[in-house]
PDB file of C-alpha atoms in Angstrom:
ATOM      1  CA  ASP B   1     -21.901 -58.747  51.323  1.00 78.00           C
ATOM      2  CA  GLU B   2     -22.937 -58.742  47.659  1.00 74.00           C
ATOM      3  CA  VAL B   3     -25.001 -55.607  48.270  1.00 76.00           C
ATOM      4  CA  GLU B   4     -22.008 -53.865  49.795  1.00 79.00           C
ATOM      5  CA  ARG B   5     -19.839 -54.866  46.834  1.00 75.00           C
ATOM      6  CA  LEU B   6     -22.439 -53.606  44.346  1.00 75.00           C
ATOM      7  CA  SER B   7     -22.951 -50.464  46.401  1.00 73.00           C
ATOM      8  CA  ALA B   8     -19.216 -49.771  46.400  1.00 75.00           C
ATOM      9  CA  ALA B   9     -19.062 -50.453  42.656  1.00 74.00           C
ATOM     10  CA  LEU B  10     -22.036 -48.142  42.072  1.00 69.00           C
ATOM     11  CA  LYS B  11     -20.455 -45.452  44.253  1.00 73.00           C
ATOM     12  CA  GLN B  12     -17.189 -45.810  42.324  1.00 73.00           C
ATOM     13  CA  CYS B  13     -19.077 -45.526  39.023  1.00 68.00           C
ATOM     14  CA  ALA B  14     -20.875 -42.412  40.275  1.00 67.00           C
ATOM     15  CA  GLU B  15     -17.591 -40.792  41.351  1.00 70.00           C
ATOM     16  CA  HIS B  16     -15.974 -41.728  38.046  1.00 69.00           C
ATOM     17  CA  GLY B  17     -18.945 -40.308  36.163  1.00 65.00           C
ATOM     18  CA  LYS B  18     -18.821 -37.153  38.262  1.00 64.00           C
ATOM     19  CA  GLY B  19     -15.123 -36.757  37.544  1.00 63.00           C
ATOM     20  CA  SER B  20     -15.701 -37.303  33.855  1.00 72.00           C
ATOM     21  CA  LYS B  21     -18.513 -34.748  33.880  1.00 70.00           C
ATOM     22  CA  GLU B  22     -16.325 -32.200  35.652  1.00 76.00           C
ATOM     23  CA  THR B  23     -13.461 -32.878  33.228  1.00 71.00           C
ATOM     24  CA  LEU B  24     -15.852 -32.543  30.297  1.00 67.00           C
ATOM     25  CA  GLU B  25     -17.264 -29.260  31.628  1.00 78.00           C
ATOM     26  CA  LYS B  26     -13.767 -27.925  32.244  1.00 79.00           C
ATOM     27  CA  SER B  27     -12.659 -28.951  28.752  1.00 80.00           C
ATOM     28  CA  MET B  28     -15.758 -27.365  27.213  1.00 84.00           C
ATOM     29  CA  ALA B  29     -15.113 -24.116  29.132  1.00 87.00           C
ATOM     30  CA  GLU B  30     -11.490 -24.075  27.934  1.00 87.00           C
ATOM     31  CA  LEU B  31     -12.643 -24.786  24.386  1.00 84.00           C
ATOM     32  CA  ALA B  32     -15.189 -21.945  24.548  1.00 87.00           C
ATOM     33  CA  GLN B  33     -12.465 -19.587  25.830  1.00 90.00           C
ATOM     34  CA  LYS B  34     -10.086 -20.640  23.031  1.00 86.00           C
ATOM     35  CA  HIS B  35     -12.907 -20.127  20.524  1.00 89.00           C
ATOM     36  CA  GLU B  36     -13.501 -16.565  21.771  1.00 93.00           C
ATOM     37  CA  GLN B  37      -9.763 -15.832  21.656  1.00 92.00           C
ATOM     38  CA  THR B  38      -9.597 -17.159  18.099  1.00 91.00           C
ATOM     39  CA  LYS B  39     -12.574 -15.032  17.076  1.00 95.00           C
ATOM     40  CA  ALA B  40     -10.934 -11.956  18.615  1.00 96.00           C
ATOM     41  CA  MET B  41      -7.639 -12.663  16.836  1.00 95.00           C
ATOM     42  CA  LEU B  42      -9.466 -13.201  13.547  1.00 95.00           C
ATOM     43  CA  SER B  43     -11.354  -9.944  13.951  1.00 96.00           C
ATOM     44  CA  LYS B  44      -8.127  -8.103  14.753  1.00 96.00           C
ATOM     45  CA  SER B  45      -6.432  -9.718  11.758  1.00 96.00           C
ATOM     46  CA  GLN B  46      -9.292  -8.744   9.454  1.00 97.00           C
ATOM     47  CA  HIS B  47      -9.179  -5.170  10.753  1.00 97.00           C
ATOM     48  CA  HIS B  48      -5.418  -5.046  10.140  1.00 97.00           C
ATOM     49  CA  GLU B  49      -5.934  -6.431   6.630  1.00 97.00           C
ATOM     50  CA  MET B  50      -8.499  -3.705   5.899  1.00 97.00           C
ATOM     51  CA  GLU B  51      -6.047  -1.053   7.131  1.00 98.00           C
ATOM     52  CA  LEU B  52      -3.325  -2.470   4.881  1.00 97.00           C
ATOM     53  CA  GLN B  53      -5.683  -2.517   1.900  1.00 98.00           C
ATOM     54  CA  ALA B  54      -6.529   1.136   2.561  1.00 98.00           C
ATOM     55  CA  GLN B  55      -2.817   1.993   2.696  1.00 98.00           C
ATOM     56  CA  ILE B  56      -2.216   0.098  -0.564  1.00 98.00           C
ATOM     57  CA  ALA B  57      -5.030   2.033  -2.245  1.00 98.00           C
ATOM     58  CA  GLU B  58      -3.557   5.300  -0.945  1.00 98.00           C
ATOM     59  CA  VAL B  59      -0.082   4.439  -2.263  1.00 98.00           C
ATOM     60  CA  GLN B  60      -1.507   3.407  -5.643  1.00 98.00           C
ATOM     61  CA  SER B  61      -3.427   6.673  -5.854  1.00 97.00           C
ATOM     62  CA  ALA B  62      -0.291   8.650  -5.008  1.00 97.00           C
ATOM     63  CA  ARG B  63       1.628   6.687  -7.645  1.00 97.00           C
ATOM     64  CA  VAL B  64      -0.962   7.533 -10.312  1.00 97.00           C
ATOM     65  CA  SER B  65      -0.871  11.182  -9.253  1.00 97.00           C
ATOM     66  CA  LEU B  66       2.933  11.268  -9.446  1.00 97.00           C
ATOM     67  CA  GLN B  67       2.901   9.597 -12.860  1.00 97.00           C
ATOM     68  CA  ASP B  68       0.414  12.228 -14.055  1.00 97.00           C
ATOM     69  CA  LYS B  69       2.617  15.036 -12.706  1.00 98.00           C
ATOM     70  CA  LEU B  70       5.665  13.455 -14.358  1.00 97.00           C
ATOM     71  CA  SER B  71       3.894  13.241 -17.715  1.00 97.00           C
ATOM     72  CA  LYS B  72       2.828  16.888 -17.456  1.00 97.00           C
ATOM     73  CA  GLN B  73       6.359  17.932 -16.506  1.00 97.00           C
ATOM     74  CA  GLN B  74       7.824  15.969 -19.423  1.00 97.00           C
ATOM     75  CA  ALA B  75       5.351  17.614 -21.815  1.00 97.00           C
ATOM     76  CA  GLU B  76       6.218  21.048 -20.422  1.00 97.00           C
ATOM     77  CA  ASN B  77       9.950  20.291 -20.755  1.00 96.00           C
ATOM     78  CA  ALA B  78       9.461  19.231 -24.391  1.00 96.00           C
ATOM     79  CA  SER B  79       7.518  22.419 -25.070  1.00 95.00           C
ATOM     80  CA  LEU B  80      10.222  24.553 -23.436  1.00 95.00           C
ATOM     81  CA  LYS B  81      12.881  22.740 -25.449  1.00 95.00           C
ATOM     82  CA  GLU B  82      10.992  23.526 -28.673  1.00 94.00           C
ATOM     83  CA  ASP B  83      10.621  27.157 -27.597  1.00 93.00           C
ATOM     84  CA  LEU B  84      14.341  27.361 -26.831  1.00 93.00           C
ATOM     85  CA  GLN B  85      15.249  25.900 -30.224  1.00 93.00           C
ATOM     86  CA  GLY B  86      12.926  28.423 -31.867  1.00 91.00           C
ATOM     87  CA  VAL B  87      14.519  31.303 -29.976  1.00 92.00           C
ATOM     88  CA  LYS B  88      17.990  30.054 -30.934  1.00 91.00           C
ATOM     89  CA  ALA B  89      16.947  29.843 -34.574  1.00 91.00           C
ATOM     90  CA  GLU B  90      15.464  33.363 -34.474  1.00 91.00           C
ATOM     91  CA  ASP B  91      18.565  34.708 -32.742  1.00 90.00           C
ATOM     92  CA  PHE B  92      20.836  33.024 -35.289  1.00 90.00           C
ATOM     93  CA  SER B  93      18.752  34.430 -38.161  1.00 90.00           C
ATOM     94  CA  ARG B  94      18.739  37.949 -36.686  1.00 90.00           C
ATOM     95  CA  THR B  95      22.489  37.810 -35.997  1.00 93.00           C
ATOM     96  CA  SER B  96      23.117  36.604 -39.552  1.00 92.00           C
ATOM     97  CA  GLN B  97      20.993  39.446 -40.961  1.00 92.00           C
ATOM     98  CA  GLU B  98      22.805  42.032 -38.796  1.00 92.00           C
ATOM     99  CA  LEU B  99      26.161  40.632 -39.853  1.00 93.00           C
ATOM    100  CA  GLN B 100      25.120  40.811 -43.508  1.00 93.00           C
ATOM    101  CA  SER B 101      23.949  44.408 -42.986  1.00 93.00           C
ATOM    102  CA  TYR B 102      27.322  45.331 -41.472  1.00 92.00           C
ATOM    103  CA  LYS B 103      29.131  43.668 -44.373  1.00 93.00           C
ATOM    104  CA  ASP B 104      26.960  45.533 -46.850  1.00 92.00           C
ATOM    105  CA  GLU B 105      27.602  48.797 -45.018  1.00 91.00           C
ATOM    106  CA  VAL B 106      31.382  48.150 -44.974  1.00 92.00           C
ATOM    107  CA  GLU B 107      31.367  47.387 -48.700  1.00 90.00           C
ATOM    108  CA  ARG B 108      29.329  50.504 -49.454  1.00 88.00           C
ATOM    109  CA  LEU B 109      31.716  52.675 -47.489  1.00 90.00           C
ATOM    110  CA  SER B 110      34.804  51.180 -49.104  1.00 79.00           C
TER     111      SER B 110
END
């Protein structure tokens, strides 16, 4: 009677232990799967971050290039403006001299 009771208790303990072992193995398998998924997501995230950093570097390079072109264009515009002012001054001087020559000629003929 006592042996049967202990045998039943031992059998129950063995089944409980087996169930706990199976639950533990299942939980460990799920945990390993989640770990692999997390690693994959992290890798994908890091790859995406590297792509974004490359795009940022490309945009910054383009910005520097555009600023350089703008500076060159502004310098060229300033130079053209100076040239135009010089041409206007020369034209004004030549026109004034021609006008004076005409006046002198008119006075001489009068």
